[in-house]
CSV table of C-alpha atoms in Angstrom, one decimal:
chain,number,residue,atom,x,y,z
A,1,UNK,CA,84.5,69.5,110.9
A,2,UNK,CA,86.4,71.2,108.5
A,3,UNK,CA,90.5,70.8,108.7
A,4,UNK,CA,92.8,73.5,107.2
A,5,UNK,CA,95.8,73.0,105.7
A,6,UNK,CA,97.0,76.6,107.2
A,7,UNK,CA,94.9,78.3,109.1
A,8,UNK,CA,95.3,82.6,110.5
A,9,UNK,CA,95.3,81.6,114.3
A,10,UNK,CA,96.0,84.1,116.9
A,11,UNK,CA,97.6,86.9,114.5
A,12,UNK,CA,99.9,84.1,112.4
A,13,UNK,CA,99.5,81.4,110.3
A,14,UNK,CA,99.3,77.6,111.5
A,15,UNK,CA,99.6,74.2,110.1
A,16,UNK,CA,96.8,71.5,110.4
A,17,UNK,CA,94.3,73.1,111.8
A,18,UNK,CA,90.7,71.4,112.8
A,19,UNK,CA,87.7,73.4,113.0
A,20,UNK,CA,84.7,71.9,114.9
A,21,UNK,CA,81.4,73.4,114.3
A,22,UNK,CA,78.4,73.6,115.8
A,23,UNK,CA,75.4,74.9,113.8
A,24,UNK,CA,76.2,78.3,112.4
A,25,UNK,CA,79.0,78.4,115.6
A,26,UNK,CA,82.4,77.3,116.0
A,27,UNK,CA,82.6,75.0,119.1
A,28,UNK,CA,86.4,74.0,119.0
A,29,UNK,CA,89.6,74.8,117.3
A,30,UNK,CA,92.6,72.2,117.7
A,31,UNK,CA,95.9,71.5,115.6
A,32,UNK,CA,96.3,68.1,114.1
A,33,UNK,CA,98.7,66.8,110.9
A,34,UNK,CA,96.2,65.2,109.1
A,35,UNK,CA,92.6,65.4,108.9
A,36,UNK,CA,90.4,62.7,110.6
A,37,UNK,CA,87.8,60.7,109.0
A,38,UNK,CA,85.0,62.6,108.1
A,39,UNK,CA,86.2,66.4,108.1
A,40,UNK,CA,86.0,68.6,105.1
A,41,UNK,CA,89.8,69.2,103.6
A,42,UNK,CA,90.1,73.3,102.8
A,43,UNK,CA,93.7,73.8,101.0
A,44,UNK,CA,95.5,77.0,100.9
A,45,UNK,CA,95.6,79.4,103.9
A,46,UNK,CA,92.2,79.5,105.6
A,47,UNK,CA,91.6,83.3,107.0
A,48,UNK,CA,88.3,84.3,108.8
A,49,UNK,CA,85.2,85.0,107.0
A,50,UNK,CA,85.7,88.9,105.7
A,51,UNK,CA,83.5,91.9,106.2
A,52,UNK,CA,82.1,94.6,104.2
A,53,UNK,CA,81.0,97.1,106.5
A,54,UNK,CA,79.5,99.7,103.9
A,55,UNK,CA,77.6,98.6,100.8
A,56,UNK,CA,74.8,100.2,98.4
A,57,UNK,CA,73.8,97.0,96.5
A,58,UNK,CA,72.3,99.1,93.8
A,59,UNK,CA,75.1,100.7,93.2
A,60,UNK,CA,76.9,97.9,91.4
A,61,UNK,CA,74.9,98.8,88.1
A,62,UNK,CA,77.0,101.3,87.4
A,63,UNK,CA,80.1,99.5,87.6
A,64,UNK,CA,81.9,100.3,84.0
A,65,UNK,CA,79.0,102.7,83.2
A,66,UNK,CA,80.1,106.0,84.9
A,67,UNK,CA,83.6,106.8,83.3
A,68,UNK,CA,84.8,110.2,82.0
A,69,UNK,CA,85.3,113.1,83.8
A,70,UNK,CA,83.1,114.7,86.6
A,71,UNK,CA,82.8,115.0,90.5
A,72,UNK,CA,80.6,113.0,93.0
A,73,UNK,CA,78.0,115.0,92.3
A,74,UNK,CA,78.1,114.5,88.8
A,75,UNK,CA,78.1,110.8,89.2
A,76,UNK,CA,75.1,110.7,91.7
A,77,UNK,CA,72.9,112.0,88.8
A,78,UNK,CA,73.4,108.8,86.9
A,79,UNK,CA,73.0,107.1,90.3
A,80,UNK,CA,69.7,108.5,90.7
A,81,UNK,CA,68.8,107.6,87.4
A,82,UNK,CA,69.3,103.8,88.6
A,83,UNK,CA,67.7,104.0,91.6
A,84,UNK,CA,64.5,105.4,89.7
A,85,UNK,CA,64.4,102.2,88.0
A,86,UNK,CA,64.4,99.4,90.6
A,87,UNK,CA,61.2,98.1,92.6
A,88,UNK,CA,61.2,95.5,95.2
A,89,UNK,CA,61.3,92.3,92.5
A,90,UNK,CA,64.1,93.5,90.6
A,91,UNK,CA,66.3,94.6,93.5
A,92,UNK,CA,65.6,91.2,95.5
A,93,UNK,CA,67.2,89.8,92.0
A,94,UNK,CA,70.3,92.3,91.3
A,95,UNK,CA,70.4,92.0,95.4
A,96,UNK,CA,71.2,88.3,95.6
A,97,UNK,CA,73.6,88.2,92.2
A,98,UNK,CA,75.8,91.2,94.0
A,99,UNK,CA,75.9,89.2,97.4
A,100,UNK,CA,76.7,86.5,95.5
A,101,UNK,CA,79.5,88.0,94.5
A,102,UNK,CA,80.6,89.3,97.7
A,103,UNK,CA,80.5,85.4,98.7
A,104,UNK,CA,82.6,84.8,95.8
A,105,UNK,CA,85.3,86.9,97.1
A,106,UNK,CA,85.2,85.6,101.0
A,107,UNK,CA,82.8,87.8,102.5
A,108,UNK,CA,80.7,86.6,105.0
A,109,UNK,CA,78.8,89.6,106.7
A,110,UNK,CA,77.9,93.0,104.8
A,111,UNK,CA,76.3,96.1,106.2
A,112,UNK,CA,73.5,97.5,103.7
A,113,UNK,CA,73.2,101.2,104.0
A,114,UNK,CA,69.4,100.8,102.4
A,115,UNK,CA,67.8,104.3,101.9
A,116,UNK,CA,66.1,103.3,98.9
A,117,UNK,CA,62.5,102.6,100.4
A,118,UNK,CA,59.7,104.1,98.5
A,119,UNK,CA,58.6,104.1,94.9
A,120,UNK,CA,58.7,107.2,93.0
A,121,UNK,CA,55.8,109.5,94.1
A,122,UNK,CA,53.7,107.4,96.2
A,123,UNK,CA,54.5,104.6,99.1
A,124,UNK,CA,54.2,100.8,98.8
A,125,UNK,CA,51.5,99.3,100.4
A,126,UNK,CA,54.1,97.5,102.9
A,127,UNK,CA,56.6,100.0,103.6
A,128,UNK,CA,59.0,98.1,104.4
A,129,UNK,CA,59.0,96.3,100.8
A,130,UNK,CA,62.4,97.1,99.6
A,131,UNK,CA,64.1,96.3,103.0
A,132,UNK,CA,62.4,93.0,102.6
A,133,UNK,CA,64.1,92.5,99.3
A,134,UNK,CA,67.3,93.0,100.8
A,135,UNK,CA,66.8,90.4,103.2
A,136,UNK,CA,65.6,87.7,100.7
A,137,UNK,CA,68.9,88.7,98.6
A,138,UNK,CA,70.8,87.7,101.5
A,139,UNK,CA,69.2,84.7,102.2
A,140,UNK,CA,69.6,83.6,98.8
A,141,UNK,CA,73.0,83.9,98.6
A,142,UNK,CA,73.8,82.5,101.9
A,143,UNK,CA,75.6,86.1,103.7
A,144,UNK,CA,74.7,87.5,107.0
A,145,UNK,CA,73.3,90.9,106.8
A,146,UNK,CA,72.9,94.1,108.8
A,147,UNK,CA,70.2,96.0,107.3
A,148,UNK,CA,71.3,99.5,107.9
A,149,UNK,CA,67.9,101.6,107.7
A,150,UNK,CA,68.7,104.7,106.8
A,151,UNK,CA,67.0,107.8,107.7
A,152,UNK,CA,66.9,110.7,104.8
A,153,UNK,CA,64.5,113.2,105.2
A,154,UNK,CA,65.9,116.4,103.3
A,155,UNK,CA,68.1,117.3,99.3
A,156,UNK,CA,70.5,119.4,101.8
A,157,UNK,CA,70.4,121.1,105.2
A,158,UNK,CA,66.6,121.7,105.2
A,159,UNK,CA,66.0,121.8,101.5
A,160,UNK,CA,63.3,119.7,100.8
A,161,UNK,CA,63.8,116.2,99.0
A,162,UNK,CA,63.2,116.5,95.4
A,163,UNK,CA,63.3,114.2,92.2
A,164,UNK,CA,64.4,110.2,92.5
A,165,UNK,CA,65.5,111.9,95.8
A,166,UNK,CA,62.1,111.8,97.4
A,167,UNK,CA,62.2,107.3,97.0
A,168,UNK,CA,64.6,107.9,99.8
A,169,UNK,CA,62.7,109.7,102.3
A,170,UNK,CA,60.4,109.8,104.9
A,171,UNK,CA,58.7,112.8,106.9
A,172,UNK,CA,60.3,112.9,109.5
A,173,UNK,CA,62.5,110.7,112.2
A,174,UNK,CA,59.4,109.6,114.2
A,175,UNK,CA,58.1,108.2,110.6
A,176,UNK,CA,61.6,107.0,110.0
A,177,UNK,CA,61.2,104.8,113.4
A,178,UNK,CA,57.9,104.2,113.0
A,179,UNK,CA,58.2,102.1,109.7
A,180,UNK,CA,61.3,100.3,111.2
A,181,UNK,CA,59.3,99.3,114.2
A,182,UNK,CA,56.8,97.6,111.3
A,183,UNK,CA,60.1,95.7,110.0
A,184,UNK,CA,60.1,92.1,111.3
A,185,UNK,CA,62.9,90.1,110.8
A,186,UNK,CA,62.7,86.2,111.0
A,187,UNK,CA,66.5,85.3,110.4
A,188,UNK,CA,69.5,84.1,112.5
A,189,UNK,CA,71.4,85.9,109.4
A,190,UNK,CA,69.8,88.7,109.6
A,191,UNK,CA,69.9,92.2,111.6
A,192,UNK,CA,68.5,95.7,111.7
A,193,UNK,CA,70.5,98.2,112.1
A,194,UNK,CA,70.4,102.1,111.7
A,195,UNK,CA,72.2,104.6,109.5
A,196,UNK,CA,71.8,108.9,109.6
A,197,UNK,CA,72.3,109.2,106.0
A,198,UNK,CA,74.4,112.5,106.5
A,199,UNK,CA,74.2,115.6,108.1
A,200,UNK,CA,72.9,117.6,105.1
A,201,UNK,CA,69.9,115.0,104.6
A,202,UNK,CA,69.2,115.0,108.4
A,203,UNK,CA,68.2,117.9,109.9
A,204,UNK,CA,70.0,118.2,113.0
A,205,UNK,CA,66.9,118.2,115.6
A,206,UNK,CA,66.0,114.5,113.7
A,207,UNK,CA,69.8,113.1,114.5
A,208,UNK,CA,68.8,112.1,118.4
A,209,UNK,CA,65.9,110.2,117.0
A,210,UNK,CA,67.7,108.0,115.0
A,211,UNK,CA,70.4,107.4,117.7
A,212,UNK,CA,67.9,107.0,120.4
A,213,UNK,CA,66.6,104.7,118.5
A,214,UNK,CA,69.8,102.7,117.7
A,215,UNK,CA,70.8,102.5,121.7
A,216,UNK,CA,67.5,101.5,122.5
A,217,UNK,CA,67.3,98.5,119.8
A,218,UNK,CA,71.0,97.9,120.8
A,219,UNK,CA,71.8,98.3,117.0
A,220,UNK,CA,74.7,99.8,114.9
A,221,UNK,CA,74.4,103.3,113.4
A,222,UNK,CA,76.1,104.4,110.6
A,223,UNK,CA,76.5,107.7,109.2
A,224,UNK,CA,78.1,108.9,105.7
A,225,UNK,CA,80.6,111.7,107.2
A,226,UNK,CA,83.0,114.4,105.5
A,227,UNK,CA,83.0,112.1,102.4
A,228,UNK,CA,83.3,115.6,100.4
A,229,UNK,CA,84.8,119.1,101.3
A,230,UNK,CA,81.2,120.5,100.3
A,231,UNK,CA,79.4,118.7,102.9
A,232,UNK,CA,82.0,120.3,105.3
A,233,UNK,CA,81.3,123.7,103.7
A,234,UNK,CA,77.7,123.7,103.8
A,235,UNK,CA,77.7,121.9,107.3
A,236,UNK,CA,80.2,125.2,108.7
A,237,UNK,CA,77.7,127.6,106.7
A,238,UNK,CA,74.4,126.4,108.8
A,239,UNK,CA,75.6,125.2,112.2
A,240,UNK,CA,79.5,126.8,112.7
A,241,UNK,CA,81.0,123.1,112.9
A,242,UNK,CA,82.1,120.5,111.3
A,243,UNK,CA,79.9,117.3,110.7
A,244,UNK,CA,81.8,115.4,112.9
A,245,UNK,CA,81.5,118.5,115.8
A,246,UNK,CA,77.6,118.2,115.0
A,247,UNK,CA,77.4,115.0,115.3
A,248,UNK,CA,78.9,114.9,118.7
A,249,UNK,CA,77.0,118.2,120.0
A,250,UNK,CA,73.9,115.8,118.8
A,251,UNK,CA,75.3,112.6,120.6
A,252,UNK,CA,75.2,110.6,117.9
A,253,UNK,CA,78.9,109.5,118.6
A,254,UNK,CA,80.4,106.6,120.3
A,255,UNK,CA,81.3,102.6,120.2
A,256,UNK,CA,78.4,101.8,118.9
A,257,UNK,CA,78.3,104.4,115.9
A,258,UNK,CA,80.4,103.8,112.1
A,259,UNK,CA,81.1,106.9,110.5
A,260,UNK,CA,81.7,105.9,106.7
A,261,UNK,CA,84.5,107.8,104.6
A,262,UNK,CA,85.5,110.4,107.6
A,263,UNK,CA,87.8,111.5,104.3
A,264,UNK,CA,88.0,115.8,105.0
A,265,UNK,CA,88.6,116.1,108.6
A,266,UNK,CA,90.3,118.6,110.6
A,267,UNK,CA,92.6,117.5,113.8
A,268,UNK,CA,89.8,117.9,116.2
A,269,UNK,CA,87.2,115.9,114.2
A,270,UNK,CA,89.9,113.3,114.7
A,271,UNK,CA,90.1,113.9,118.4
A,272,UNK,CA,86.6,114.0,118.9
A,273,UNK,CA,85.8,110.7,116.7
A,274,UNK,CA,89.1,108.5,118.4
A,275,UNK,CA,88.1,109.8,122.1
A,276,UNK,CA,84.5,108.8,121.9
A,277,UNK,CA,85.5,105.4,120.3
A,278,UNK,CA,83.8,105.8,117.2
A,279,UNK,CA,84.6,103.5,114.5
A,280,UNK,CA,85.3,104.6,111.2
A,281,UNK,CA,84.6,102.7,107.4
A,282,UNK,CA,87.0,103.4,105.2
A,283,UNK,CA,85.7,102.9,101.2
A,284,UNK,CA,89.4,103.6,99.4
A,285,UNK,CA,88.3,102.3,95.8
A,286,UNK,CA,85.2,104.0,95.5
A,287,UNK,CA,86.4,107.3,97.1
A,288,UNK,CA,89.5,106.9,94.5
A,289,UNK,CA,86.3,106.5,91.6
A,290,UNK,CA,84.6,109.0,92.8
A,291,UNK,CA,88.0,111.4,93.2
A,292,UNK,CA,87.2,111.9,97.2
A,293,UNK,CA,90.1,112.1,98.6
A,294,UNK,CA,92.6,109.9,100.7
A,295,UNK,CA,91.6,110.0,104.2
A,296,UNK,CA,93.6,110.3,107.5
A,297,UNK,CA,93.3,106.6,108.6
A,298,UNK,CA,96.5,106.4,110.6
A,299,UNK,CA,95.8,109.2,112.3
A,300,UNK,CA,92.5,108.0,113.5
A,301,UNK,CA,93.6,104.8,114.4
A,302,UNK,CA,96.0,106.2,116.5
A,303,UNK,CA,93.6,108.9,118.2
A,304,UNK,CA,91.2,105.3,119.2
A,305,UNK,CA,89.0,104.9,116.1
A,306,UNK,CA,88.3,101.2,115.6
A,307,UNK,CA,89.2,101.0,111.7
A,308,UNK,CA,86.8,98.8,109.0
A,309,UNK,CA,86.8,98.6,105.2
A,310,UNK,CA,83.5,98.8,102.6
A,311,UNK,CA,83.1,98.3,99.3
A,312,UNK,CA,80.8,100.9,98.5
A,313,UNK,CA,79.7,101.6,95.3
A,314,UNK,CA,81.2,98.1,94.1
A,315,UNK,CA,83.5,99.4,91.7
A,316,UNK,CA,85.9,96.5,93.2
A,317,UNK,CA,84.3,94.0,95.4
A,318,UNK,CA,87.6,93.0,97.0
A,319,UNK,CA,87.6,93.7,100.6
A,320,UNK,CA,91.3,92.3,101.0
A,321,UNK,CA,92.1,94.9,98.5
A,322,UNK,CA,90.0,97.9,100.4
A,323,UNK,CA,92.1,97.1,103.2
A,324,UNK,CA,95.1,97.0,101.0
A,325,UNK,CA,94.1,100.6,99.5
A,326,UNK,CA,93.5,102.2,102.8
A,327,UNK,CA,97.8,101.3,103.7
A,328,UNK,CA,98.9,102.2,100.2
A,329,UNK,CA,96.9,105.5,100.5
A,330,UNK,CA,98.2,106.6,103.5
A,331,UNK,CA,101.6,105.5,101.9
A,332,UNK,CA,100.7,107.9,99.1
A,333,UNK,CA,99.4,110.8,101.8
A,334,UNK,CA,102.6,110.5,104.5
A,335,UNK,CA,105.2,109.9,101.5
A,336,UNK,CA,106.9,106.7,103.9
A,337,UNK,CA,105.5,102.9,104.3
A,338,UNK,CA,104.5,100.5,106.9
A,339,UNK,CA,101.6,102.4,108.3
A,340,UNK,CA,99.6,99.1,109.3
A,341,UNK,CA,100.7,95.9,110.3
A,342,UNK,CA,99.3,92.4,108.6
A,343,UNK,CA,97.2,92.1,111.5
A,344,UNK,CA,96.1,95.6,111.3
A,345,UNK,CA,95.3,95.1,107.8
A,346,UNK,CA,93.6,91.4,108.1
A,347,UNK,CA,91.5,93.2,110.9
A,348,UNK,CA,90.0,96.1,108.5
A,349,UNK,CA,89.2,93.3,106.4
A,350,UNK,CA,87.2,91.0,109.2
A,351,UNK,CA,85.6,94.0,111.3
A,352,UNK,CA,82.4,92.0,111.7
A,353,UNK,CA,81.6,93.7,114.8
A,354,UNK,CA,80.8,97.4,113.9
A,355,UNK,CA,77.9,95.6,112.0
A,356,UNK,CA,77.1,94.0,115.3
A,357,UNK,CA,77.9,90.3,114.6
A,358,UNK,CA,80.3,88.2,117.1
A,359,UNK,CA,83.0,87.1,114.0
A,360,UNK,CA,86.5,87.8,112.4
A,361,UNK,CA,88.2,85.1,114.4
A,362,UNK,CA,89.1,81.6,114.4
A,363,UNK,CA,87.8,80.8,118.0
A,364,UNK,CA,85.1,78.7,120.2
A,365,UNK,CA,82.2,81.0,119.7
A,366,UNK,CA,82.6,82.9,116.9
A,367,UNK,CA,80.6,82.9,114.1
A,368,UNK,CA,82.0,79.4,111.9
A,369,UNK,CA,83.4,81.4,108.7
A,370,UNK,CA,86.4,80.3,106.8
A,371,UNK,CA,87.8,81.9,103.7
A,372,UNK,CA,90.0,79.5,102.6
A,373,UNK,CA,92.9,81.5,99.7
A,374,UNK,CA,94.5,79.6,97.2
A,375,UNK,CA,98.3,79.3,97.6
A,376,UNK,CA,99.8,77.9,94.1
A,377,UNK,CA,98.5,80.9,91.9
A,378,UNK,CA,101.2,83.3,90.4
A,379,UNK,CA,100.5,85.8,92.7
A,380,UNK,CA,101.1,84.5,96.1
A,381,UNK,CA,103.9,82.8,94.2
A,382,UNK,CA,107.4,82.9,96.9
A,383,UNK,CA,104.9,85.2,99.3
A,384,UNK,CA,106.0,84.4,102.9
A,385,UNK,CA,103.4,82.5,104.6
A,386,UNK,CA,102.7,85.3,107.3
A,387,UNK,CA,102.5,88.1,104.4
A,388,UNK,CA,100.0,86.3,102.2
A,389,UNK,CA,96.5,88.1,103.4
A,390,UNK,CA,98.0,91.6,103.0
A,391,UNK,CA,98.9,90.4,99.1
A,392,UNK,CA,96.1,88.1,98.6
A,393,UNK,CA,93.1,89.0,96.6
A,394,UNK,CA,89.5,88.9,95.8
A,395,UNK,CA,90.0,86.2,93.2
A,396,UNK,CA,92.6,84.1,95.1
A,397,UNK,CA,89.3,82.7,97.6
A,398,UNK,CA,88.7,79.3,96.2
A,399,UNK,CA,86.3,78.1,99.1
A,400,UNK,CA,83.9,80.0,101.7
A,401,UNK,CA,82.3,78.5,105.0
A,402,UNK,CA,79.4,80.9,106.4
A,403,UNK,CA,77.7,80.4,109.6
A,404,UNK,CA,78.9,76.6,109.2
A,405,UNK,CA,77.5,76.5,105.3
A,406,UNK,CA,80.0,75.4,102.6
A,407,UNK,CA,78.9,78.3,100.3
A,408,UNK,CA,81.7,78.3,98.1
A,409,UNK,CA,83.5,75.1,96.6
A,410,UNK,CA,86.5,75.4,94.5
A,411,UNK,CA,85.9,79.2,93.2
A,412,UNK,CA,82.1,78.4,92.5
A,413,UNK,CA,79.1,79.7,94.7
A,414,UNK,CA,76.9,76.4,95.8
A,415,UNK,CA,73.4,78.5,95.0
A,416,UNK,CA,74.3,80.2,92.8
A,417,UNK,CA,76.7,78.4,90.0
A,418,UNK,CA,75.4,80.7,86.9
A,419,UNK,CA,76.2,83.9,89.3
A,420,UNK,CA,77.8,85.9,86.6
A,421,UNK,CA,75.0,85.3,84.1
A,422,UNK,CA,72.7,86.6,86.6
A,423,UNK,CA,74.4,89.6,87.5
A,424,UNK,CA,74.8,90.5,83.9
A,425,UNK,CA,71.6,89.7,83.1
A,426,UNK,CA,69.6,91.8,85.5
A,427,UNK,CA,72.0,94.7,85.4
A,428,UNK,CA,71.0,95.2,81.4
A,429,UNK,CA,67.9,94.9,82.2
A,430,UNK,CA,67.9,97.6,84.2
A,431,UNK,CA,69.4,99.8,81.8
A,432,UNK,CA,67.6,98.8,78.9
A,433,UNK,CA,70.2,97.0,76.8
């Protein structure tokens, strides 16, 4: 049993709270003043466990390392240059430090968008090595995970994969499926998932595969969309549409489908992404890195779009802020404020479902995840109880329950105590300092 001295219950805060759980489950929530013998006090405001819905764990070696100016493309290059570097040992290790992290900062379920499966010329003897090492990272570092395969077959609209590009990719959608068919996973924390890297790395007649594929494993799929104008361009140039047009001609839409970014789109991509019930992954600190653009998240709320938050390329790992980013942007883009409510907000931040896991609430049957936020720092100082998760942050989590596990005690990870070191350590390493 864990009691909270605040809990967020039913959209607004509440005293006392007792949490009963049940393996990784919650089995029953109840209100009492003081906590009976036995249960595990968590002080501050106790929030559900948060999601990250889009994450490239690799990508956190460049954190501090990619400044100056340039575009997203000029940024991939140095990317690539990481991604060249890694095999399966030293990505389970930089893996598990970055979930770690994530932990760290109250996240309980992340969606890997993994297309980084094959060494550099050649193929592992077990193709499914690198996805393996994801799933060990997890494990580690005690976070569920929804291993987001991720199909990449082409540089650009047929052009053939080339460079560090060709780790990515397979021969074609049937290979694709065909090695994911080979993954076994042995973990209640654990889930595969699917992801069309983009429509300029998936030829159009491969897109049905991997959503065929996804309905038939009754699995999320994910797909980068309109993160940059010159996808858009390029997309118009070889089909006449948009991405998000393609993508429905393809039927690759629908509630069980993520588009990630959605930043460049025009009032019909909106239409046809909201009517189909398509959920869309917003990623406002890396697309503000990478100089992307602000995207239209009101609107696509409004149009039906089920809205979720990511982290990305991990130049923050704060998905209270992501969710604080996608308001203040559209704040920035609409020139007036109040575009998303608390609740709104909390529920970018705890959008477990898109990544296929029953979780975000404080409730009999849910996943049992508590993010318990510290309340006597300077920041949340004179914050109104009901306003603290929309002005909380990363470093304001002081304890984390996952799937019933206390992972996090007083600001320090249970597993992994030297988690900084670790990170550090393995991210020189990889860049030869």
């Amino acid at each position: 049993m864990f009691w909270c001295e605040w809990a967020w219950l039913d959209g607004a805060p509440r005293a006392g709270v007792l949490v009963d759980v049940d393996g990784p489950l919650i089995r029953d929530v109840t209100t009492v003043d003081t906590p009976p013998a036995g249960a595990r006090r968590l002080p501050g405001l106790s929030l559900p466990g948060l999601a990250n819905g889009h994450s490239h764990a690799f990508h956190r070696a460049l954190r501090g390392r990619t400044g100056g100016r340039g575009t997203f493309w000029t940024w991939r290059e140095t990317m690539y240059a990481v991604a060249d570097r890694l095999d399966p040992e030293s990505y389970r290790r930089l893996a598990a430090a970055v979930y770690a992290e994530m932990v760290l900062a109250g996240i309980t379920s992340v969606g890997e968008f993994h297309y980084l499966h094959h060494p550099s010329g050649g193929r592992y003897d077990d193709p499914t090595a690198m996805g393996a090492a994801l799933v060990a990272a997890a494990e580690d570092a005690g976070i569920r995970l929804t291993l987001l395969d991720t199909c990449y077959l082409s540089a650009g609209f047929g052009a053939p994969a080339e460079g560090v590009q060709r780790r990515f990719a397979d021969a074609d959608a049937d290979s694709w499926a065909h090695r994911l068919e080979e993954f076994t996973v042995d973990s209640q924390r654990v889930r595969l998932g699917a992801a069309v890297h983009s429509v300029r790395a998936v030829p159009a007649e491969q897109v049905p595969v991997v959503a065929e594929w996804s309905r038939r494993a009754g699995a999320p799929l994910h797909v980068h969309l309109s993160e940059q104008r010159k996808e858009n361009e390029a997309c118009l140039a070889a089909h006449g549409c948009t991405p998000a047009q393609l993508l429905e001609s393809l039927g690759a839409l629908g509630p069980g489908t993520t588009a990630v970014h959605a930043t460049h789109l025009d009032e019909r991509d909106i239409a046809v992404l909201g009517g189909s019930g398509t959920g869309v992954c917003l990623c406002p600190t890396t697309e503000a890195d990478l100089g992307d653009g602000i995207g239209p998240a009101s609107a696509l709320a409004a149009a039906g779009s089920p809205l979720s938050v990511g982290s990305d390329g991990h130049s923050v790992l704060d998905v209270l802020g992501e969710a604080q980013a996608v308001e203040a942007g559209q704040r920035l883009r609409a020139e007036n404020r109040g575009h998303f409510t608390t609740n709104a907000q909390l529920a970018m931040a705890t959008a477990h479902r898109g990544l296929g896991w029953n979780a975000g609430r404080i409730a009999p049957g849910c996943r049992a995840d508590l993010v318990s936020v510290a309340l006597d720092g300077p920041r949340l100082a004179g914050v109104p109880m009901a306003a603290v998760p929309v002005h909380a942050r990363a470093d304001d989590v002081r304890h984390v329950v996952a799937d019933g596990e206390h992972v996090v005690r007083n600001g320090a990870h249970e597993r992994f105590p030297d988690a900084a070191q670790r990170l550090g350590a393995v991210i020189e390493e990889l860049h030869g300092t």
